[in-house]
Short mmCIF file of C-alpha atoms (C1' of nucleotides) in Angstrom, two decimals:
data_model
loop_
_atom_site.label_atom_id
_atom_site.label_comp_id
_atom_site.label_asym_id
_atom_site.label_seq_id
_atom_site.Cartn_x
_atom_site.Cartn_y
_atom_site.Cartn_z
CA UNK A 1 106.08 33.70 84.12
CA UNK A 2 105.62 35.13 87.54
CA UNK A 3 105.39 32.83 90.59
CA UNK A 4 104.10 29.72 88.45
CA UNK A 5 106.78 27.71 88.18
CA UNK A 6 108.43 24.53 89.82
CA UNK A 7 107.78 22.97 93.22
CA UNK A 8 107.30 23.76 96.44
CA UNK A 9 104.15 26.08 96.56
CA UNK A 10 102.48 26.47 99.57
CA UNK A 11 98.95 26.01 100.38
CA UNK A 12 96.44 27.99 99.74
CA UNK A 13 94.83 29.40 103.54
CA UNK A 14 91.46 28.15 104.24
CA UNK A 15 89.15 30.04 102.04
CA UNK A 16 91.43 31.15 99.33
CA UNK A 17 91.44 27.70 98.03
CA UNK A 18 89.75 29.24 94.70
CA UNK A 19 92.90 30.49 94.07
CA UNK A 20 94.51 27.24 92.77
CA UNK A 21 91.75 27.89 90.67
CA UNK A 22 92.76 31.25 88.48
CA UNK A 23 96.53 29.66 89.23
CA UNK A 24 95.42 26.17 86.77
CA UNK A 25 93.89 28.77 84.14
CA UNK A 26 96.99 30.55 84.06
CA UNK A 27 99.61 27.85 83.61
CA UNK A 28 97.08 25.99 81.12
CA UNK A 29 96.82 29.37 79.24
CA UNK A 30 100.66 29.68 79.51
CA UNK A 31 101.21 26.08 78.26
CA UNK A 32 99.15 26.40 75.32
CA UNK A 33 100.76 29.80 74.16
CA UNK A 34 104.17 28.15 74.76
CA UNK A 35 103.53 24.82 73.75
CA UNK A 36 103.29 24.02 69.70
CA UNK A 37 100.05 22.28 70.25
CA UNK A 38 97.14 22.17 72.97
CA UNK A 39 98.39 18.67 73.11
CA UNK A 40 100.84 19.92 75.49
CA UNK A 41 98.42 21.66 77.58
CA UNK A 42 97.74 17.97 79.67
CA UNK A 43 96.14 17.57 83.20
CA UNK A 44 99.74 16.17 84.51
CA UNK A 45 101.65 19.16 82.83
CA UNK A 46 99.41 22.01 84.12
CA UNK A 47 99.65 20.08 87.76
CA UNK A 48 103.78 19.75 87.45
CA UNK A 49 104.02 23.34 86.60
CA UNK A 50 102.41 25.21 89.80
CA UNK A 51 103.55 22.20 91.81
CA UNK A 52 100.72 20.59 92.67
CA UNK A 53 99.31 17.02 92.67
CA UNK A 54 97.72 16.12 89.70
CA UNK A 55 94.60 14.87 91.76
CA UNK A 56 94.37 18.43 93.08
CA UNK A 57 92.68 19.89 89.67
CA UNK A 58 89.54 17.82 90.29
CA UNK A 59 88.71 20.26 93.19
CA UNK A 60 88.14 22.86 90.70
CA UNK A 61 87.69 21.08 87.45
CA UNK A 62 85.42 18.51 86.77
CA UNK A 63 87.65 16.88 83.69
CA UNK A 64 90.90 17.72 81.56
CA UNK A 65 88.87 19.54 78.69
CA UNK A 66 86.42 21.80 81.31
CA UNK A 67 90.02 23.51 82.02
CA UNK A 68 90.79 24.15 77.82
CA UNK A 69 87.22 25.44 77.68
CA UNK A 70 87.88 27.59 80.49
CA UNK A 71 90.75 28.76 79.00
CA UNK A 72 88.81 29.34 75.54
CA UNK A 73 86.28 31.69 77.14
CA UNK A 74 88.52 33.54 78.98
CA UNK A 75 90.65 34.25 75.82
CA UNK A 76 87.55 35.41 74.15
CA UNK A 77 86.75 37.93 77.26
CA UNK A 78 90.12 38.99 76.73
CA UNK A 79 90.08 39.70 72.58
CA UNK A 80 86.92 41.08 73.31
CA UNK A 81 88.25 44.00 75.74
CA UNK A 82 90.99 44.23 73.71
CA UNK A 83 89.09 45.49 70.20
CA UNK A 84 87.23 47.94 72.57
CA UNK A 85 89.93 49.15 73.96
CA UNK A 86 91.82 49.60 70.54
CA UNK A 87 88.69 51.11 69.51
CA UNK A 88 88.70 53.77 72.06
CA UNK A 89 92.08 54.35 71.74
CA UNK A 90 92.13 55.31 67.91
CA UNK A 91 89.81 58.44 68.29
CA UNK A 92 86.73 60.00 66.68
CA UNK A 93 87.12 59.10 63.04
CA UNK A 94 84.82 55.95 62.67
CA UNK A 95 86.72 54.55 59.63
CA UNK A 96 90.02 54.86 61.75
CA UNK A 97 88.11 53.25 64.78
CA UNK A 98 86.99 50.80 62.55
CA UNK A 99 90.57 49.93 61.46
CA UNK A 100 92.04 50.29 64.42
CA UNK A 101 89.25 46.93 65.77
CA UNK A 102 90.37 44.92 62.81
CA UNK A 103 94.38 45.45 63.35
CA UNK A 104 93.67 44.54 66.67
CA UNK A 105 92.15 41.53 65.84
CA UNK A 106 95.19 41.04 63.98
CA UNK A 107 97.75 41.73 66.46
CA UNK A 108 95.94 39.54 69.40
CA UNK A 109 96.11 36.26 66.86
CA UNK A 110 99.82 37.17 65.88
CA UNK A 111 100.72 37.56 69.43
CA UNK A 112 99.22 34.59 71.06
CA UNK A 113 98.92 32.34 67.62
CA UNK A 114 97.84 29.39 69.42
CA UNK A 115 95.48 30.43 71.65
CA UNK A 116 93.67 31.97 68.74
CA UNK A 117 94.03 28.53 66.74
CA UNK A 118 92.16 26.58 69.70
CA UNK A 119 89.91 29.43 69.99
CA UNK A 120 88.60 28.97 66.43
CA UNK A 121 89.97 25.65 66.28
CA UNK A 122 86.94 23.86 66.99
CA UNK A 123 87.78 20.58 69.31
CA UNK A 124 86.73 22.46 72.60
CA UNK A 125 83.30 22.65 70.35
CA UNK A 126 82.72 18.56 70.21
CA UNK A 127 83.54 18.66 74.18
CA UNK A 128 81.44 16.43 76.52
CA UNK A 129 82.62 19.31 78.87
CA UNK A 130 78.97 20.61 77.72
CA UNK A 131 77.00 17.74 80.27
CA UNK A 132 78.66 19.17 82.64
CA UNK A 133 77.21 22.52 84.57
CA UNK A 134 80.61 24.38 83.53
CA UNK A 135 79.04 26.09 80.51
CA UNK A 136 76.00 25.95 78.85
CA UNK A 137 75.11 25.58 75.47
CA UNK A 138 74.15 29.31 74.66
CA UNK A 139 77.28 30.70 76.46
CA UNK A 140 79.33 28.14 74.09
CA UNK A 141 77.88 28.88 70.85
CA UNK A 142 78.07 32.36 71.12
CA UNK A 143 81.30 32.84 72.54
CA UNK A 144 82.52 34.91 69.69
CA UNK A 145 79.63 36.79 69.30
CA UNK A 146 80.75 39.51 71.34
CA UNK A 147 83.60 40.28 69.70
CA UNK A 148 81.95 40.07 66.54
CA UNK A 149 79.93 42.25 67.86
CA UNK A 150 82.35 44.67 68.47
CA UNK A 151 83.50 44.98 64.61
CA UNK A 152 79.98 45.08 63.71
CA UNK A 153 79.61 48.39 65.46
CA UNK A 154 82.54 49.10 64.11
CA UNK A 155 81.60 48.69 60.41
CA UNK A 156 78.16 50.29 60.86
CA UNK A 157 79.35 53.43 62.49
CA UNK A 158 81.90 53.62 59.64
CA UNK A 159 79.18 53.13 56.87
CA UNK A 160 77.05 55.95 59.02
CA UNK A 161 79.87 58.24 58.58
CA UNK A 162 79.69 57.75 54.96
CA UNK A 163 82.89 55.70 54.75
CA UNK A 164 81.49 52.51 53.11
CA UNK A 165 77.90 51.17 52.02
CA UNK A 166 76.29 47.96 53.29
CA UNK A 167 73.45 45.93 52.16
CA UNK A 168 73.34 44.03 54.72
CA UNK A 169 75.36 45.24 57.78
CA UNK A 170 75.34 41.62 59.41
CA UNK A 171 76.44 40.13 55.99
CA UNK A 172 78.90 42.10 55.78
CA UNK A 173 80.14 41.80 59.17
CA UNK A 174 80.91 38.53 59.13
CA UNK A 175 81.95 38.48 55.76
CA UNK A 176 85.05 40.69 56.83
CA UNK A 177 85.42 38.78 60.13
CA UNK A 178 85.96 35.54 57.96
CA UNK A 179 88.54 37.59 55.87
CA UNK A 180 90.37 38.87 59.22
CA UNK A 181 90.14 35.10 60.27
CA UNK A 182 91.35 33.58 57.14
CA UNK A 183 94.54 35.64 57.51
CA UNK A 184 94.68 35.14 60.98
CA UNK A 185 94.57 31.62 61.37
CA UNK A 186 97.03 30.96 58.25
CA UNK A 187 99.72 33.07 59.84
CA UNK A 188 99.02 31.52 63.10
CA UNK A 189 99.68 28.14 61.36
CA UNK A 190 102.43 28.40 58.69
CA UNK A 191 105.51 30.78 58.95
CA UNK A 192 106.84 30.63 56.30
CA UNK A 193 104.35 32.52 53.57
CA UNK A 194 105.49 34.80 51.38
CA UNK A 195 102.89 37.09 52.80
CA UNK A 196 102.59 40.60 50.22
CA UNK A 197 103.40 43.30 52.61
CA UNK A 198 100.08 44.93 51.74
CA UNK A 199 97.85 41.79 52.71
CA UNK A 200 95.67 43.84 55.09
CA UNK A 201 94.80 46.09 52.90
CA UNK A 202 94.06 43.85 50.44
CA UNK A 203 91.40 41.90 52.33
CA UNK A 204 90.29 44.86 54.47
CA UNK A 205 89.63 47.59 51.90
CA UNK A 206 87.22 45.35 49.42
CA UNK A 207 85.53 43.82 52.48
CA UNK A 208 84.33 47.21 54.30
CA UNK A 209 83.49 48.50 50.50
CA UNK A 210 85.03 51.35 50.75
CA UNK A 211 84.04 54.31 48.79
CA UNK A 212 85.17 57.62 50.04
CA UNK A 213 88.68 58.58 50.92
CA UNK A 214 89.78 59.01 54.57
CA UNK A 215 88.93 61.41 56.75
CA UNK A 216 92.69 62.89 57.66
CA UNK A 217 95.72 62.56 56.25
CA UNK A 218 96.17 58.60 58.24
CA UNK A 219 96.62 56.18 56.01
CA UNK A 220 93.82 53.36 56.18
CA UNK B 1 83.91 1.51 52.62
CA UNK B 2 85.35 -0.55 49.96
CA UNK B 3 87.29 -3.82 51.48
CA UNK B 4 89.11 -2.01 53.95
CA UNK B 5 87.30 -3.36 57.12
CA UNK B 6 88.51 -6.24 60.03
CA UNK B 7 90.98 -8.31 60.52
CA UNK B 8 91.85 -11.52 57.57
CA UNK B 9 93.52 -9.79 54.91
CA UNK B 10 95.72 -12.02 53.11
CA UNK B 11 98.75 -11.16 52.56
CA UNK B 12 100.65 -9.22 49.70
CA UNK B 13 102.17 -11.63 46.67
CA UNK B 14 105.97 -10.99 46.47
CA UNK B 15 106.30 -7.53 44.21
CA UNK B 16 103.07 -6.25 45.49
CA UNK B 17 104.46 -5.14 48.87
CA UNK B 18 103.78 -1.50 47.69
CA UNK B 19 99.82 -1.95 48.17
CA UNK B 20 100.03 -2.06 51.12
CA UNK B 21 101.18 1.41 51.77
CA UNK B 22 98.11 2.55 49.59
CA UNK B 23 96.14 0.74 51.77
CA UNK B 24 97.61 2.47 54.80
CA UNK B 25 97.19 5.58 53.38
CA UNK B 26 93.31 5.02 52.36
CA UNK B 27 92.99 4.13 55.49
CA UNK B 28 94.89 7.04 57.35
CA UNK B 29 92.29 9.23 55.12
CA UNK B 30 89.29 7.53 56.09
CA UNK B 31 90.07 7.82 59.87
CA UNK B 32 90.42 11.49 59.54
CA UNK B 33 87.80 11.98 57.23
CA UNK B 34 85.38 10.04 59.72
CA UNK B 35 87.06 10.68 63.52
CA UNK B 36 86.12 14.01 64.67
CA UNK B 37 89.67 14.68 65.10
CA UNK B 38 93.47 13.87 63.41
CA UNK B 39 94.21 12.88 67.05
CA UNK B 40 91.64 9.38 66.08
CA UNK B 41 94.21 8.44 63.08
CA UNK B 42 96.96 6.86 65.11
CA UNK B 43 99.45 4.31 64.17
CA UNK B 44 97.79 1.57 65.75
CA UNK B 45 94.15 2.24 64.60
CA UNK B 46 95.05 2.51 61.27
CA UNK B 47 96.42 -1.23 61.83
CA UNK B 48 93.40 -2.49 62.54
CA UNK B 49 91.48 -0.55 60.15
CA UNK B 50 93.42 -2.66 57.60
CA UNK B 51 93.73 -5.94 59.46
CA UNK B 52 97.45 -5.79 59.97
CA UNK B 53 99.80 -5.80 63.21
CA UNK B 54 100.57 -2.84 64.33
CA UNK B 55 104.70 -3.10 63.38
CA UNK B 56 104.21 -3.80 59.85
CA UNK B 57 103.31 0.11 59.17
CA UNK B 58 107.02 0.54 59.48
CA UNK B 59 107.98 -1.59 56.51
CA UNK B 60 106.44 1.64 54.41
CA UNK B 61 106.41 4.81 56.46
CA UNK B 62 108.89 5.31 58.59
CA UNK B 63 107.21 6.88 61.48
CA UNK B 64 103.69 7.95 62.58
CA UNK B 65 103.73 11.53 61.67
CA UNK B 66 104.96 10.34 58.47
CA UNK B 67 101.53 8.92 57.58
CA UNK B 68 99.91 11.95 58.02
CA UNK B 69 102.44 13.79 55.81
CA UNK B 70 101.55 11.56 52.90
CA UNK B 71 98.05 12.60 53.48
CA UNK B 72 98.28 15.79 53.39
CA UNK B 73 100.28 15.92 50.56
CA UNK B 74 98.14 13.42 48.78
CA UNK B 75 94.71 15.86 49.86
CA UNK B 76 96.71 18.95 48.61
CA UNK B 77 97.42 17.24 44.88
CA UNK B 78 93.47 15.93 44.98
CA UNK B 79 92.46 19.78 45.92
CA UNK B 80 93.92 20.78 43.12
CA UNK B 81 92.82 18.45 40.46
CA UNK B 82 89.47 19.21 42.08
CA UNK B 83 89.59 23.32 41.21
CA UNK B 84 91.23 22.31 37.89
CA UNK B 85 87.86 19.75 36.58
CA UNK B 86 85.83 22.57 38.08
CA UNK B 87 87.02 25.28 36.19
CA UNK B 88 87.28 23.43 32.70
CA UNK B 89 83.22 21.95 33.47
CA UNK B 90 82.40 25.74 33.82
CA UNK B 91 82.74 26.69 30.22
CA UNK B 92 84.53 29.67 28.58
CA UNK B 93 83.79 32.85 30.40
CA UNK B 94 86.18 33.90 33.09
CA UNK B 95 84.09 35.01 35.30
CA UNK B 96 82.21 31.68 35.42
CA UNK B 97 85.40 30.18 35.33
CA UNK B 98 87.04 31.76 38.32
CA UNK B 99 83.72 31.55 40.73
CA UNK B 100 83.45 27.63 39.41
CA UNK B 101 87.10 27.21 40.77
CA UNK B 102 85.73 29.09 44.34
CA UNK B 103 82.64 27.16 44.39
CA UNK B 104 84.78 24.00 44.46
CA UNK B 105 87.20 25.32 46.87
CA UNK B 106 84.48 26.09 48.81
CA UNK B 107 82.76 22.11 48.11
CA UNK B 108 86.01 20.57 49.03
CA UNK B 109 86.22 21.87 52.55
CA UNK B 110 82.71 20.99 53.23
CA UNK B 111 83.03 17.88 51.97
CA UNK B 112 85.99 16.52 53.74
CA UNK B 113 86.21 19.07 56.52
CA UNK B 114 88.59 17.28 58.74
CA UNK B 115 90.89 16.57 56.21
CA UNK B 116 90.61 20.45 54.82
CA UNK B 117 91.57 21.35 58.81
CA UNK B 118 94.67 18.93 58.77
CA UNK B 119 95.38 20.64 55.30
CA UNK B 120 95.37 23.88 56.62
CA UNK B 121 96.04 23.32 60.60
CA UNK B 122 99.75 23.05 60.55
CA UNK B 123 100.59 20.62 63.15
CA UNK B 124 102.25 18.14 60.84
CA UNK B 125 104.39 21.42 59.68
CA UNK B 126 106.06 21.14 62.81
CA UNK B 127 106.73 17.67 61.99
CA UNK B 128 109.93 15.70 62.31
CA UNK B 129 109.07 13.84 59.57
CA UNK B 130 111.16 16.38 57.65
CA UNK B 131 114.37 14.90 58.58
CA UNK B 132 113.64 12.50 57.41
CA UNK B 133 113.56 11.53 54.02
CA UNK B 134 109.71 11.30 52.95
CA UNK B 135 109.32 14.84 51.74
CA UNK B 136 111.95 17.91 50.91
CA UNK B 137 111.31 21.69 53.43
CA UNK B 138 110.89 22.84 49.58
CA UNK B 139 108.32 20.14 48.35
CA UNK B 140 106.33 20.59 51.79
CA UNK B 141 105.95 24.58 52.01
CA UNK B 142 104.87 24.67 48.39
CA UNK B 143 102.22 22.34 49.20
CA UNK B 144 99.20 24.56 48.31
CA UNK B 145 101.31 26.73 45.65
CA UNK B 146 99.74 24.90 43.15
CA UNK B 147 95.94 25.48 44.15
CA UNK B 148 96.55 28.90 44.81
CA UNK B 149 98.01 28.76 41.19
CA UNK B 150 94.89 27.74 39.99
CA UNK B 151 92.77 30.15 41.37
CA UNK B 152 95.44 33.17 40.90
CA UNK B 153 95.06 31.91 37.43
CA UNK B 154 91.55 32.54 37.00
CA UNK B 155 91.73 35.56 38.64
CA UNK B 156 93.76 36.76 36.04
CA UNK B 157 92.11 35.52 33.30
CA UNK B 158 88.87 37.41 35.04
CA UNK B 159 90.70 40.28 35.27
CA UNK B 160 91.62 40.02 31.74
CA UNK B 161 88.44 39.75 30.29
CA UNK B 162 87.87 43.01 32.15
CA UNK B 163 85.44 41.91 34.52
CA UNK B 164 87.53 42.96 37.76
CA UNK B 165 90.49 45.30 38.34
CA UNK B 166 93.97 43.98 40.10
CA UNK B 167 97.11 46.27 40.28
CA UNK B 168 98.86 43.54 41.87
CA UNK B 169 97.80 39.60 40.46
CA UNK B 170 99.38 37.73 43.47
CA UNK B 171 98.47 40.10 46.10
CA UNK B 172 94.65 40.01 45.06
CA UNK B 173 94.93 36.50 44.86
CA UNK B 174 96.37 35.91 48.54
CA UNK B 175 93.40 37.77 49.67
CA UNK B 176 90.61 35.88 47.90
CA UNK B 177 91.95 32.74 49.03
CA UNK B 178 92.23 34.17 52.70
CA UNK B 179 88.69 35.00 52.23
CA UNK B 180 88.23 31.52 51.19
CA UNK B 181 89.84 29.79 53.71
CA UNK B 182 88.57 31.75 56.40
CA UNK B 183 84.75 30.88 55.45
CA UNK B 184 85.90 26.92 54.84
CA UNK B 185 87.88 26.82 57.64
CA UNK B 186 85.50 28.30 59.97
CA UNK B 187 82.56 26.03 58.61
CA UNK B 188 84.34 22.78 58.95
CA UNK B 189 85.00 23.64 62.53
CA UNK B 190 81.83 25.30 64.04
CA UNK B 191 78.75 23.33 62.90
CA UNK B 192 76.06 26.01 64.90
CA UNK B 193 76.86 29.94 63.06
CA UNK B 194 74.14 31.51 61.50
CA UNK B 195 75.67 32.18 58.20
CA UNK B 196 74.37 34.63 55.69
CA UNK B 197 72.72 32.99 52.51
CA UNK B 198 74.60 35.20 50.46
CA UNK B 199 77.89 34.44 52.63
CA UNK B 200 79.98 33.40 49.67
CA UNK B 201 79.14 36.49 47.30
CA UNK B 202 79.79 38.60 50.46
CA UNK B 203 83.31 37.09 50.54
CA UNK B 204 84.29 36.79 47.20
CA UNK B 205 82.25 40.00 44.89
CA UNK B 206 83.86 42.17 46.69
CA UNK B 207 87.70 40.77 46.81
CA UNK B 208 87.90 39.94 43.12
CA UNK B 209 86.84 43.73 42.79
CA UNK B 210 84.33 43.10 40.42
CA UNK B 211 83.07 45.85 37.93
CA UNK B 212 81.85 44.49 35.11
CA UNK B 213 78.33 42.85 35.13
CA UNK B 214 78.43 39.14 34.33
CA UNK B 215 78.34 38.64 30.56
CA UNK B 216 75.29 35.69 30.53
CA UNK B 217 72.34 35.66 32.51
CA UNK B 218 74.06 33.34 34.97
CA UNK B 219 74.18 34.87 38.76
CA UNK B 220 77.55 35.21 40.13
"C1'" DT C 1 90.90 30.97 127.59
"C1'" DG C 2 90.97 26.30 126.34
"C1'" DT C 3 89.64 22.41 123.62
"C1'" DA C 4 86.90 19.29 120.66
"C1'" DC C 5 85.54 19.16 116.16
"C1'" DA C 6 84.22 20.13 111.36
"C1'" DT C 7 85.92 21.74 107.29
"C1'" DC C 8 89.08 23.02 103.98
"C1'" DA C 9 92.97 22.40 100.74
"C1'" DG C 10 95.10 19.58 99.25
"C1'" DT C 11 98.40 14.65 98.81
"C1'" DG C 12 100.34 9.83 97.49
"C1'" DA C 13 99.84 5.68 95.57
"C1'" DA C 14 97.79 3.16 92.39
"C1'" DC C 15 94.72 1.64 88.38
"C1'" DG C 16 94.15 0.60 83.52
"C1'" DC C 17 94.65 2.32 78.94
"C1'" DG C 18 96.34 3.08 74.35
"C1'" DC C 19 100.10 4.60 72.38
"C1'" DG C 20 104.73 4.42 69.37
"C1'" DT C 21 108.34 1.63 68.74
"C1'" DT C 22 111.86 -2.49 69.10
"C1'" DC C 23 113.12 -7.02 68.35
"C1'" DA C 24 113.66 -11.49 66.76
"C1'" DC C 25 110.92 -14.36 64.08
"C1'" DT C 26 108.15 -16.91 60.19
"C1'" DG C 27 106.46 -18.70 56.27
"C1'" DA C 28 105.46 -18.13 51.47
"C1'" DT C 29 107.53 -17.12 46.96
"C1'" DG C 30 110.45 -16.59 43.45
"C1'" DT C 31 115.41 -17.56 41.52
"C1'" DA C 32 119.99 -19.74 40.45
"C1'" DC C 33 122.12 -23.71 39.38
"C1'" DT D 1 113.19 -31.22 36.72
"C1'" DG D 2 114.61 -30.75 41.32
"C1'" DT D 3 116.41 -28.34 45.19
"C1'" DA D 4 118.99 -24.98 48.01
"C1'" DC D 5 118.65 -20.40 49.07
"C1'" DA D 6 117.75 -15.44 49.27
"C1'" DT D 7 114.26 -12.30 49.63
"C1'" DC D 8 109.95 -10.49 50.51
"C1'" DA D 9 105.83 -9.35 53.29
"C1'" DG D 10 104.65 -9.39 57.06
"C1'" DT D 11 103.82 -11.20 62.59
"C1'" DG D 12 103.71 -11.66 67.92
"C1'" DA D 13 105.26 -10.40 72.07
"C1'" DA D 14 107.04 -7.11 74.70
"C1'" DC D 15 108.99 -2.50 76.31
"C1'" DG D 16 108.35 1.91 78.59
"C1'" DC D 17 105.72 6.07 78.65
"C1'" DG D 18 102.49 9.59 79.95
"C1'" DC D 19 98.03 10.02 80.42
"C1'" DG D 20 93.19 10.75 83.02
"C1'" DT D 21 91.10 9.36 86.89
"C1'" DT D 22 89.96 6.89 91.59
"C1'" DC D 23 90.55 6.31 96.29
"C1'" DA D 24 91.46 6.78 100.95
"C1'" DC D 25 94.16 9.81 103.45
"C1'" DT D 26 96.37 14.05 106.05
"C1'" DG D 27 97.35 17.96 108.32
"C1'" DA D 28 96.46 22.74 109.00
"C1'" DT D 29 92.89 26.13 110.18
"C1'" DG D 30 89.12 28.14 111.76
"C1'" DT D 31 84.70 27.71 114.86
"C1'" DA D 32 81.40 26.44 118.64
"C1'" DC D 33 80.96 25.91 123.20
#
DNA sequence: TGTACATCAGTGAACGCGCGTTCACTGATGTAC
DNA sequence: TGTACATCAGTGAACGCGCGTTCACTGATGTAC
């Protein structure tokens, strides 16, 4: 939405020109979520909708995929603020902070489904975008790592508090990340499960081994 | 492998026209399974995978998103005879029973993990190839009802033997497969994470909610 | 205050490519009489 | 036992399309003197 749309834009004044810039992130970002497929998110299409020539990307992109990639670690800037934020936002209680970063994982795959699929989708991964300087190989592989991150705070603050046990805090970080992701990425993908209303619950609860009741009255 | 190379393949005797849309289909599968992406299988390269023109894929499917349909469907009834042999090699305890039908769950997407992300990656849901008459909406979004059969199944039969607890069969059984996918999809797609050892027994000891102690000497 | 000039922010036309799909056809093979 | 014919299993050439990318360019805008 906002001022991306059809023709006639006018051109950038000498000096802004890296605005075209954060203007080709945002309609390629805006394709994808729109789009069924990043298929749809092509050099011509992000050109045709900020009205530009198509020729005008290569100013500040070196190839098609260096834009998806830029797109990919932008989103995961974004879900990263976003479970810190929902973190913040959901109090003292560490297991209710530590719910609160797993529903928002949640929400930010159910609300931009296929963002999130490309995000964890892989192709970006196998991208010659790599030999070029945009990104470089440490940045890529450990894009997610922050946001990880976040939940494994999350879980070890909770297990601190007396919430849950851990063996192995890392372990079992990422062994309820891949349950968050499992259910994430298979409602991003098919609509038409006949999901049990409960689902959360039933992959959260087992993963953080929980083992005393909630704090407050909240459910969890 | 097998004879499915270049070009001179002779020709079909009258009758036998229907091998030919095996062949297409082996070769569809081998594409995918070798291409780093489903976007390598296209109508024309699975021509020449074969050794036939291009057009003469239309005598048996009737468009390109068709093919892929039949593969899917064709990895989907292979996935399940797959957890089915798995789970009747693993002998008569149901706890052996049910982690021999994860462990092959598990095999199956590392094995053929482009496949396992067409499976699973939901582009061909979107298909058009539904109007048409290859495959019934009912048929194609109860596509992996029968493998999650299998493993609710031995869940159940686990659960009977008293080695885990489940107030609610299906539920339980959503969330071990979500737990399932979400470690298969996420290693056929990133080839770089620094997975636990223990990964799987983080995943899946604590969904099937395990109480009981295995009843041989056998780890689980 | 004027003016030559460098730079910036793009453009327009064109390229070659592989793709899905169509069309009219071809030649071998089995079948009816 | 021969022969006309229908059918089967494919072929070859061509189409239009959108794509990524290249190339030489253009015109406005700031800057040096």
């Amino acid at each position: 939405m906002s001022s991306l749309e059809a023709s006639p834009r006018e051109r950038n004044r000498r000096g802004e020109g890296a605005r075209l810039r954060a203007d080709i992130l945002a309609a390629a970002r805006e394709l994808l979520d729109e789009g069924r497929d990043d298929r749809d998110v092509t050099l011509r299409a992000v050109a045709r909708k900020i009205g530009i020539a198509a020729p005008s990307i290569y100013k500040h992109f070196p190839d098609q995929s260096a834009i998806m990639l830029a797109v990919v670690v932008e989103a995961f800037e974004d879900l990263t603020l976003r479970l810190r934020a929902a973190r913040d936002a959901a109090g003292a209680d560490a297991l209710q902070r530590l719910r609160a970063v797993c529903d928002a994982y949640l929400d930010y795959a159910q609300q931009v489904p296929q963002r999130y699929r490309v995000m964890f989708g892989g192709v970006w991964d196998t991208g010659q975008a790599l030999s070029q300087q945009s990104i470089t190989r440490e940045q890529l592989s450990s894009l997610g790592e922050e946001a990880l991150g976040v939940l494994a705070e999350a879980l070890g603050a909770a297990v601190a508090a007396g919430y849950c046990t851990s063996t192995d805090l890392f372990g079992d970080a990422v062994a309820l990340w891949l349950g968050l992701h499992g259910l994430a990425h298979q409602r991003a993908v098919t609509s038409a499960f006949p999901w049990p209303t409960d689902i959360v619950d039933r992959i959260v609860v087992p993963l953080i081994h929980l083992t005393a009741p909630p704090a407050t009255t909240a459910t969890v």
